[in-house]
Amino acid sequence: MVALSALVIGTVAIAVARWAGNQTDAASGSASTDRPTQIAEAQVAYMRGIKLLERRNKESLEQAILHLQRATELDPTFAEAFAELAVAYAGAGGTTSSRFMSADQALEPALAAAERALQLNPELGRAHVALARVLNSLQPWSKPTDLAIEQSYRRGLELEPADADVHLQFGNFLAKRGRSEEALAHFRVALELDPLSPSVNSRLGQELMAAGRTDEGLELIRRTVELDPFQFNARFRLGWAYVTVGDLEAAEREFSAADRISPNSPPALSGLAFTAARRGDAVRARALLDRVLPIARSNDDSFHVAIVYVGLKEREASLEWLAKTVQGTRILHGKPPWGLHAQIYDWLRDDARFRQLEQEIVMTPFGGQLGESVP
């Protein structure tokens, strides 16, 4: 990762210290508030931003950031809007399906928004969760930062135990650390609190499939698409669910639907390229790869290039781009459908270089069962 600015380094240090037990009082003179904004136009902009965030695609995320920025400009004491703005930037620069900037580009505005939310209202659970998501999505992992993130999620749960999204995000955190049973418990609580949430339903389905409960997980993701046919993540997850069970025709159908929702999105294009390659249409796969490459390079997004080469079964290019992915993110650290244990990589397992990548994953500070998800 590119060296951080002094401001960002300082902000991360403050955040880690705060959630390691050295929390200081919020800055004096900050306008703490436990109520929504009283400025109607700011509230409208905020609600539009929240609705757009749920769509989980690049275009809606770009618009969400603009609306949330507008809300904070109209009411500079609107803690909830600053918290959601931080979350939006974490999605824009993290390893999510809606990514459209690098982690370095997103980190400073994301941290600034999260810190402002906490200054305005230290008792706002979603502000604690926002900072956790920023550090988790945009920072290199380390044990001190990891402890800070978990404590921040737990503080958010203490303050807002009935918020389905807080349980969803904490479940994502736990799943990424190989704590699948704990993650499933939080996903199920989230589902009880918000049974119609497409994000909760599809994420629980994905985790069930990763845990080997394939039929149950696949059916849940299918039902998610019925709940909301236009949510990008649900279509994207269903596409990879079909890849997992070997139904490439159905997978292509879902990736095509995702591409219609968010045109030229690397996750949708790479899914289409992978299925085209595995169905024997290398020409189409390479044409799609030509569209993925410039976008992926601008966002430091090596995974969506790697997965196309894996589909094409091009050994040298696959290993090159998988190595870049291992060095840059945790998306390959364990669980299907993308982790290095997935069947899609079986043709590479006889190569010493692939085994070296697996060893690098095992030697990470948190072990070899970390599964980066697409929230």
Tab-separated table of C-alpha atoms in Angstrom:
chain	number	residue	atom	x	y	z
A	1	MET	CA	0.000	0.000	0.000
A	2	VAL	CA	1.197	3.503	-0.781
A	3	ALA	CA	2.541	5.346	2.277
A	4	LEU	CA	-0.208	7.125	4.167
A	5	SER	CA	-0.230	10.823	4.841
A	6	ALA	CA	0.727	12.018	8.316
A	7	LEU	CA	-2.895	12.931	8.962
A	8	VAL	CA	-4.132	9.450	8.145
A	9	ILE	CA	-1.393	7.758	10.182
A	10	GLY	CA	-2.284	9.942	13.133
A	11	THR	CA	-5.977	9.197	12.773
A	12	VAL	CA	-5.368	5.444	12.654
A	13	ALA	CA	-3.152	5.648	15.718
A	14	ILE	CA	-5.859	7.551	17.587
A	15	ALA	CA	-8.472	4.996	16.549
A	16	VAL	CA	-6.372	2.015	17.602
A	17	ALA	CA	-5.535	3.612	20.937
A	18	ARG	CA	-9.162	4.473	21.581
A	19	TRP	CA	-10.387	0.918	21.021
A	20	ALA	CA	-7.436	-0.593	22.846
A	21	GLY	CA	-8.735	1.003	26.025
A	22	ASN	CA	-7.258	4.496	25.912
A	23	GLN	CA	-10.354	6.362	24.789
A	24	THR	CA	-10.324	10.049	25.528
A	25	ASP	CA	-13.262	12.369	25.783
A	26	ALA	CA	-14.644	13.724	22.525
A	27	ALA	CA	-13.245	17.052	21.483
A	28	SER	CA	-14.637	19.838	23.614
A	29	GLY	CA	-17.122	22.045	21.856
A	30	SER	CA	-18.277	19.314	19.464
A	31	ALA	CA	-22.008	19.265	18.971
A	32	SER	CA	-23.017	15.881	20.407
A	33	THR	CA	-26.478	14.825	19.324
A	34	ASP	CA	-28.685	11.813	19.920
A	35	ARG	CA	-31.388	12.915	17.516
A	36	PRO	CA	-31.796	13.008	13.750
A	37	THR	CA	-31.155	16.267	11.998
A	38	GLN	CA	-33.813	18.966	12.295
A	39	ILE	CA	-32.948	20.239	8.805
A	40	ALA	CA	-35.466	18.679	6.458
A	41	GLU	CA	-33.336	18.940	3.333
A	42	ALA	CA	-30.399	17.276	5.110
A	43	GLN	CA	-32.679	14.454	6.234
A	44	VAL	CA	-33.910	13.916	2.679
A	45	ALA	CA	-30.335	13.789	1.338
A	46	TYR	CA	-29.390	11.350	4.105
A	47	MET	CA	-32.296	9.011	3.413
A	48	ARG	CA	-31.537	9.038	-0.309
A	49	GLY	CA	-27.933	8.161	0.471
A	50	ILE	CA	-28.980	5.267	2.709
A	51	LYS	CA	-31.326	3.877	0.067
A	52	LEU	CA	-28.620	4.087	-2.575
A	53	LEU	CA	-26.093	2.329	-0.332
A	54	GLU	CA	-28.365	-0.707	-0.191
A	55	ARG	CA	-28.231	-1.122	-3.979
A	56	ARG	CA	-24.603	-2.289	-3.658
A	57	ASN	CA	-23.370	-1.235	-7.098
A	58	LYS	CA	-20.820	1.287	-8.271
A	59	GLU	CA	-23.223	3.830	-9.713
A	60	SER	CA	-25.477	3.892	-6.669
A	61	LEU	CA	-22.478	4.128	-4.331
A	62	GLU	CA	-21.129	7.147	-6.213
A	63	GLN	CA	-24.517	8.827	-5.884
A	64	ALA	CA	-24.798	7.825	-2.223
A	65	ILE	CA	-21.534	9.610	-1.443
A	66	LEU	CA	-22.786	12.771	-3.114
A	67	HIS	CA	-26.074	12.728	-1.166
A	68	LEU	CA	-24.365	11.987	2.147
A	69	GLN	CA	-21.820	14.739	1.550
A	70	ARG	CA	-24.721	17.073	0.853
A	71	ALA	CA	-26.383	16.048	4.124
A	72	THR	CA	-23.214	16.843	6.094
A	73	GLU	CA	-22.859	20.199	4.353
A	74	LEU	CA	-26.446	21.152	5.150
A	75	ASP	CA	-26.025	20.066	8.780
A	76	PRO	CA	-22.394	19.884	9.970
A	77	THR	CA	-23.633	18.371	13.273
A	78	PHE	CA	-25.371	15.415	11.592
A	79	ALA	CA	-23.408	12.515	13.112
A	80	GLU	CA	-25.426	9.789	11.391
A	81	ALA	CA	-24.678	11.256	7.970
A	82	PHE	CA	-20.943	11.410	8.699
A	83	ALA	CA	-21.022	7.764	9.850
A	84	GLU	CA	-22.748	6.594	6.668
A	85	LEU	CA	-20.416	8.694	4.541
A	86	ALA	CA	-17.489	6.840	6.122
A	87	VAL	CA	-19.186	3.525	5.328
A	88	ALA	CA	-19.721	4.617	1.731
A	89	TYR	CA	-16.043	5.469	1.284
A	90	ALA	CA	-15.083	2.132	2.859
A	91	GLY	CA	-17.174	0.415	0.188
A	92	ALA	CA	-15.755	2.583	-2.580
A	93	GLY	CA	-12.162	1.645	-1.760
A	94	GLY	CA	-12.550	-1.787	-0.160
A	95	THR	CA	-12.695	-5.249	-1.682
A	96	THR	CA	-16.398	-5.036	-2.444
A	97	SER	CA	-18.379	-5.503	-5.619
A	98	SER	CA	-19.044	-1.749	-5.792
A	99	ARG	CA	-15.425	-0.616	-5.565
A	100	PHE	CA	-14.461	2.289	-7.801
A	101	MET	CA	-11.346	3.769	-6.184
A	102	SER	CA	-8.190	2.477	-4.550
A	103	ALA	CA	-7.914	1.987	-0.800
A	104	ASP	CA	-5.382	4.816	-0.630
A	105	GLN	CA	-7.793	7.226	-2.314
A	106	ALA	CA	-10.674	6.306	-0.016
A	107	LEU	CA	-8.835	6.067	3.309
A	108	GLU	CA	-8.383	9.717	4.244
A	109	PRO	CA	-11.968	10.924	3.557
A	110	ALA	CA	-13.354	7.746	5.139
A	111	LEU	CA	-11.369	8.201	8.335
A	112	ALA	CA	-12.182	11.890	8.500
A	113	ALA	CA	-15.910	11.178	8.261
A	114	ALA	CA	-15.792	8.396	10.863
A	115	GLU	CA	-13.809	10.510	13.312
A	116	ARG	CA	-16.202	13.426	12.846
A	117	ALA	CA	-19.195	11.187	13.570
A	118	LEU	CA	-17.558	10.020	16.798
A	119	GLN	CA	-16.671	13.559	17.842
A	120	LEU	CA	-20.258	14.630	17.303
A	121	ASN	CA	-21.817	11.660	19.096
A	122	PRO	CA	-19.617	9.123	20.931
A	123	GLU	CA	-22.779	7.208	21.888
A	124	LEU	CA	-23.831	6.592	18.293
A	125	GLY	CA	-23.356	2.878	17.671
A	126	ARG	CA	-23.157	3.236	13.924
A	127	ALA	CA	-20.290	5.684	14.272
A	128	HIS	CA	-18.243	3.014	16.051
A	129	VAL	CA	-19.214	0.504	13.383
A	130	ALA	CA	-18.295	2.989	10.646
A	131	LEU	CA	-14.755	3.382	11.967
A	132	ALA	CA	-14.433	-0.388	12.298
A	133	ARG	CA	-15.487	-0.826	8.689
A	134	VAL	CA	-13.036	1.813	7.483
A	135	LEU	CA	-10.090	0.225	9.298
A	136	ASN	CA	-11.187	-3.267	8.280
A	137	SER	CA	-11.690	-2.410	4.607
A	138	LEU	CA	-8.906	0.060	3.899
A	139	GLN	CA	-6.013	-0.718	6.274
A	140	PRO	CA	-3.421	-3.518	6.238
A	141	TRP	CA	-4.258	-6.064	8.891
A	142	SER	CA	-2.284	-6.219	12.131
A	143	LYS	CA	-3.116	-7.615	15.562
A	144	PRO	CA	-3.459	-4.193	17.282
A	145	THR	CA	-5.691	-2.865	14.518
A	146	ASP	CA	-7.668	-6.089	14.489
A	147	LEU	CA	-8.339	-5.838	18.229
A	148	ALA	CA	-9.397	-2.228	17.767
A	149	ILE	CA	-11.797	-3.204	15.001
A	150	GLU	CA	-13.436	-5.972	17.023
A	151	GLN	CA	-13.835	-3.785	20.109
A	152	SER	CA	-15.367	-1.085	17.948
A	153	TYR	CA	-17.892	-3.536	16.484
A	154	ARG	CA	-18.757	-4.787	19.972
A	155	ARG	CA	-19.252	-1.230	21.211
A	156	GLY	CA	-21.577	-0.623	18.283
A	157	LEU	CA	-23.579	-3.708	19.250
A	158	GLU	CA	-23.791	-2.568	22.867
A	159	LEU	CA	-25.238	0.748	21.749
A	160	GLU	CA	-27.504	-0.568	18.980
A	161	PRO	CA	-28.221	-4.277	19.629
A	162	ALA	CA	-31.363	-4.255	17.464
A	163	ASP	CA	-29.667	-2.883	14.331
A	164	ALA	CA	-29.596	-5.649	11.718
A	165	ASP	CA	-26.812	-4.009	9.734
A	166	VAL	CA	-24.511	-3.878	12.773
A	167	HIS	CA	-24.939	-7.647	13.200
A	168	LEU	CA	-24.381	-8.125	9.464
A	169	GLN	CA	-21.140	-6.164	9.448
A	170	PHE	CA	-19.810	-7.790	12.611
A	171	GLY	CA	-20.661	-11.146	11.058
A	172	ASN	CA	-18.605	-10.189	7.998
A	173	PHE	CA	-15.681	-9.337	10.251
A	174	LEU	CA	-15.924	-12.669	12.082
A	175	ALA	CA	-16.261	-14.641	8.843
A	176	LYS	CA	-13.112	-13.045	7.470
A	177	ARG	CA	-11.225	-14.337	10.511
A	178	GLY	CA	-12.420	-17.905	10.108
A	179	ARG	CA	-14.935	-17.655	12.978
A	180	SER	CA	-17.749	-19.075	10.891
A	181	GLU	CA	-20.103	-20.256	13.653
A	182	GLU	CA	-19.971	-16.877	15.380
A	183	ALA	CA	-20.525	-15.174	12.040
A	184	LEU	CA	-23.520	-17.365	11.242
A	185	ALA	CA	-25.037	-16.536	14.624
A	186	HIS	CA	-24.848	-12.799	13.895
A	187	PHE	CA	-26.161	-13.245	10.349
A	188	ARG	CA	-29.151	-15.126	11.759
A	189	VAL	CA	-29.825	-12.369	14.311
A	190	ALA	CA	-29.649	-9.845	11.460
A	191	LEU	CA	-32.167	-11.935	9.510
A	192	GLU	CA	-34.550	-12.044	12.481
A	193	LEU	CA	-34.306	-8.274	12.829
A	194	ASP	CA	-34.703	-7.569	9.096
A	195	PRO	CA	-36.053	-10.650	7.271
A	196	LEU	CA	-36.552	-8.748	4.000
A	197	SER	CA	-32.993	-7.382	3.725
A	198	PRO	CA	-31.401	-8.578	0.467
A	199	SER	CA	-27.914	-7.994	1.891
A	200	VAL	CA	-28.570	-10.101	4.981
A	201	ASN	CA	-30.268	-12.919	3.097
A	202	SER	CA	-27.627	-13.247	0.398
A	203	ARG	CA	-24.716	-12.921	2.837
A	204	LEU	CA	-26.142	-15.647	5.070
A	205	GLY	CA	-26.662	-17.812	1.998
A	206	GLN	CA	-23.075	-17.286	0.892
A	207	GLU	CA	-21.740	-18.208	4.341
A	208	LEU	CA	-23.889	-21.341	4.487
A	209	MET	CA	-22.513	-22.465	1.127
A	210	ALA	CA	-18.959	-21.789	2.307
A	211	ALA	CA	-19.700	-23.959	5.363
A	212	GLY	CA	-20.721	-26.849	3.111
A	213	ARG	CA	-24.489	-26.385	3.476
A	214	THR	CA	-24.807	-25.932	-0.268
A	215	ASP	CA	-28.492	-26.572	-0.889
A	216	GLU	CA	-29.633	-24.401	2.018
A	217	GLY	CA	-27.322	-21.552	1.055
A	218	LEU	CA	-28.175	-21.658	-2.644
A	219	GLU	CA	-31.899	-21.601	-1.940
A	220	LEU	CA	-31.509	-18.601	0.350
A	221	ILE	CA	-29.585	-16.628	-2.278
A	222	ARG	CA	-32.213	-17.540	-4.878
A	223	ARG	CA	-34.915	-16.197	-2.581
A	224	THR	CA	-32.866	-13.034	-2.135
A	225	VAL	CA	-33.037	-12.329	-5.867
A	226	GLU	CA	-36.792	-12.809	-5.679
A	227	LEU	CA	-36.922	-10.266	-2.833
A	228	ASP	CA	-34.960	-7.709	-4.826
A	229	PRO	CA	-34.106	-8.534	-8.449
A	230	PHE	CA	-32.106	-5.302	-8.771
A	231	GLN	CA	-29.618	-5.659	-5.929
A	232	PHE	CA	-26.185	-6.123	-7.448
A	233	ASN	CA	-24.664	-8.196	-4.624
A	234	ALA	CA	-27.480	-10.718	-4.655
A	235	ARG	CA	-27.100	-11.319	-8.404
A	236	PHE	CA	-23.314	-11.445	-8.150
A	237	ARG	CA	-23.412	-13.917	-5.238
A	238	LEU	CA	-25.976	-16.080	-6.989
A	239	GLY	CA	-23.746	-16.210	-10.060
A	240	TRP	CA	-20.832	-17.561	-8.031
A	241	ALA	CA	-23.152	-19.908	-6.156
A	242	TYR	CA	-24.079	-21.450	-9.497
A	243	VAL	CA	-20.390	-21.685	-10.435
A	244	THR	CA	-19.838	-23.589	-7.200
A	245	VAL	CA	-22.492	-26.184	-8.071
A	246	GLY	CA	-21.341	-26.394	-11.707
A	247	ASP	CA	-24.296	-24.712	-13.418
A	248	LEU	CA	-22.393	-22.355	-15.705
A	249	GLU	CA	-25.407	-21.444	-17.818
A	250	ALA	CA	-27.306	-20.209	-14.768
A	251	ALA	CA	-24.162	-18.451	-13.517
A	252	GLU	CA	-23.829	-16.553	-16.787
A	253	ARG	CA	-27.465	-15.514	-16.569
A	254	GLU	CA	-26.933	-14.021	-13.110
A	255	PHE	CA	-23.694	-12.255	-14.039
A	256	SER	CA	-25.470	-10.791	-17.069
A	257	ALA	CA	-28.210	-9.487	-14.778
A	258	ALA	CA	-25.549	-7.964	-12.522
A	259	ASP	CA	-23.935	-6.295	-15.528
A	260	ARG	CA	-27.263	-4.753	-16.519
A	261	ILE	CA	-27.658	-3.367	-13.008
A	262	SER	CA	-24.114	-1.961	-12.951
A	263	PRO	CA	-22.621	-1.796	-16.456
A	264	ASN	CA	-18.861	-2.296	-16.773
A	265	SER	CA	-18.460	-3.397	-13.163
A	266	PRO	CA	-15.340	-5.611	-12.804
A	267	PRO	CA	-17.149	-8.201	-10.630
A	268	ALA	CA	-19.867	-8.714	-13.237
A	269	LEU	CA	-17.479	-8.585	-16.208
A	270	SER	CA	-15.008	-10.983	-14.596
A	271	GLY	CA	-17.827	-13.374	-13.700
A	272	LEU	CA	-19.037	-13.303	-17.296
A	273	ALA	CA	-15.491	-13.819	-18.554
A	274	PHE	CA	-14.904	-16.735	-16.177
A	275	THR	CA	-18.082	-18.512	-17.239
A	276	ALA	CA	-17.387	-17.855	-20.925
A	277	ALA	CA	-13.907	-19.323	-20.539
A	278	ARG	CA	-15.129	-22.406	-18.696
A	279	ARG	CA	-17.845	-22.923	-21.312
A	280	GLY	CA	-15.203	-22.915	-24.044
A	281	ASP	CA	-15.669	-19.408	-25.453
A	282	ALA	CA	-12.138	-18.066	-24.996
A	283	VAL	CA	-12.665	-15.287	-27.556
A	284	ARG	CA	-15.509	-13.766	-25.549
A	285	ALA	CA	-13.593	-14.248	-22.299
A	286	ARG	CA	-10.612	-12.302	-23.685
A	287	ALA	CA	-12.849	-9.547	-25.004
A	288	LEU	CA	-14.357	-9.156	-21.543
A	289	LEU	CA	-10.887	-9.244	-19.988
A	290	ASP	CA	-9.905	-6.309	-22.200
A	291	ARG	CA	-12.723	-4.352	-20.549
A	292	VAL	CA	-11.768	-5.436	-17.016
A	293	LEU	CA	-8.042	-4.684	-17.217
A	294	PRO	CA	-8.031	-0.844	-17.384
A	295	ILE	CA	-10.639	-0.519	-14.640
A	296	ALA	CA	-8.893	-3.030	-12.402
A	297	ARG	CA	-5.512	-1.378	-12.867
A	298	SER	CA	-6.884	2.042	-11.949
A	299	ASN	CA	-8.395	0.624	-8.732
A	300	ASP	CA	-5.501	-1.688	-7.748
A	301	ASP	CA	-7.960	-4.539	-8.214
A	302	SER	CA	-5.887	-7.568	-9.203
A	303	PHE	CA	-8.414	-10.237	-8.190
A	304	HIS	CA	-10.908	-9.590	-10.994
A	305	VAL	CA	-8.114	-9.978	-13.530
A	306	ALA	CA	-6.736	-13.090	-11.828
A	307	ILE	CA	-10.079	-14.861	-11.815
A	308	VAL	CA	-10.459	-14.450	-15.596
A	309	TYR	CA	-7.064	-16.026	-16.217
A	310	VAL	CA	-8.054	-18.827	-13.828
A	311	GLY	CA	-11.155	-19.361	-15.934
A	312	LEU	CA	-9.038	-19.463	-19.078
A	313	LYS	CA	-6.601	-21.849	-17.334
A	314	GLU	CA	-3.607	-19.762	-18.388
A	315	ARG	CA	-1.029	-20.871	-15.861
A	316	GLU	CA	1.571	-18.099	-16.000
A	317	ALA	CA	-0.898	-15.210	-16.033
A	318	SER	CA	-3.043	-16.847	-13.359
A	319	LEU	CA	-0.105	-17.263	-10.991
A	320	GLU	CA	1.148	-13.737	-11.651
A	321	TRP	CA	-2.196	-12.103	-10.878
A	322	LEU	CA	-3.021	-14.426	-7.995
A	323	ALA	CA	0.299	-13.459	-6.411
A	324	LYS	CA	-0.612	-9.778	-6.762
A	325	THR	CA	-3.974	-10.505	-5.142
A	326	VAL	CA	-2.415	-12.351	-2.194
A	327	GLN	CA	-0.053	-9.440	-1.632
A	328	GLY	CA	-2.776	-6.808	-1.846
A	329	THR	CA	-5.931	-8.223	-0.215
A	330	ARG	CA	-7.335	-11.125	1.815
A	331	ILE	CA	-9.887	-12.172	-0.796
A	332	LEU	CA	-8.119	-15.484	-1.486
A	333	HIS	CA	-7.613	-16.486	2.141
A	334	GLY	CA	-9.762	-19.530	2.510
A	335	LYS	CA	-13.438	-19.833	1.782
A	336	PRO	CA	-15.190	-20.651	-1.487
A	337	PRO	CA	-16.168	-19.384	-3.937
A	338	TRP	CA	-12.952	-17.324	-4.259
A	339	GLY	CA	-10.513	-18.604	-1.645
A	340	LEU	CA	-7.581	-20.733	-2.752
A	341	HIS	CA	-9.285	-23.831	-1.323
A	342	ALA	CA	-12.049	-23.571	-3.927
A	343	GLN	CA	-12.318	-26.162	-6.696
A	344	ILE	CA	-11.806	-23.589	-9.442
A	345	TYR	CA	-8.054	-23.640	-8.612
A	346	ASP	CA	-7.630	-27.428	-8.594
A	347	TRP	CA	-5.831	-27.413	-11.939
A	348	LEU	CA	-3.062	-25.286	-10.384
A	349	ARG	CA	-2.395	-27.398	-7.289
A	350	ASP	CA	0.426	-29.358	-8.897
A	351	ASP	CA	2.446	-26.152	-9.347
A	352	ALA	CA	5.016	-25.278	-6.675
A	353	ARG	CA	4.288	-21.586	-7.143
A	354	PHE	CA	0.626	-22.114	-6.273
A	355	ARG	CA	1.610	-24.092	-3.199
A	356	GLN	CA	3.829	-21.177	-2.229
A	357	LEU	CA	0.842	-18.841	-2.422
A	358	GLU	CA	-1.089	-21.212	-0.172
A	359	GLN	CA	1.814	-21.196	2.260
A	360	GLU	CA	1.921	-17.403	2.292
A	361	ILE	CA	-1.740	-17.402	3.286
A	362	VAL	CA	-1.170	-19.932	6.080
A	363	MET	CA	1.635	-17.747	7.440
A	364	THR	CA	-0.534	-14.623	7.767
A	365	PRO	CA	-1.007	-13.353	11.358
A	366	PHE	CA	-4.565	-14.688	11.513
A	367	GLY	CA	-4.035	-18.138	10.020
A	368	GLY	CA	-5.226	-19.706	6.786
A	369	GLN	CA	-8.985	-19.610	7.159
A	370	LEU	CA	-9.636	-15.968	6.455
A	371	GLY	CA	-12.338	-15.481	3.846
A	372	GLU	CA	-12.746	-12.036	2.358
A	373	SER	CA	-16.345	-11.567	1.429
A	374	VAL	CA	-18.261	-9.135	-0.790
A	375	PRO	CA	-20.578	-7.359	1.633
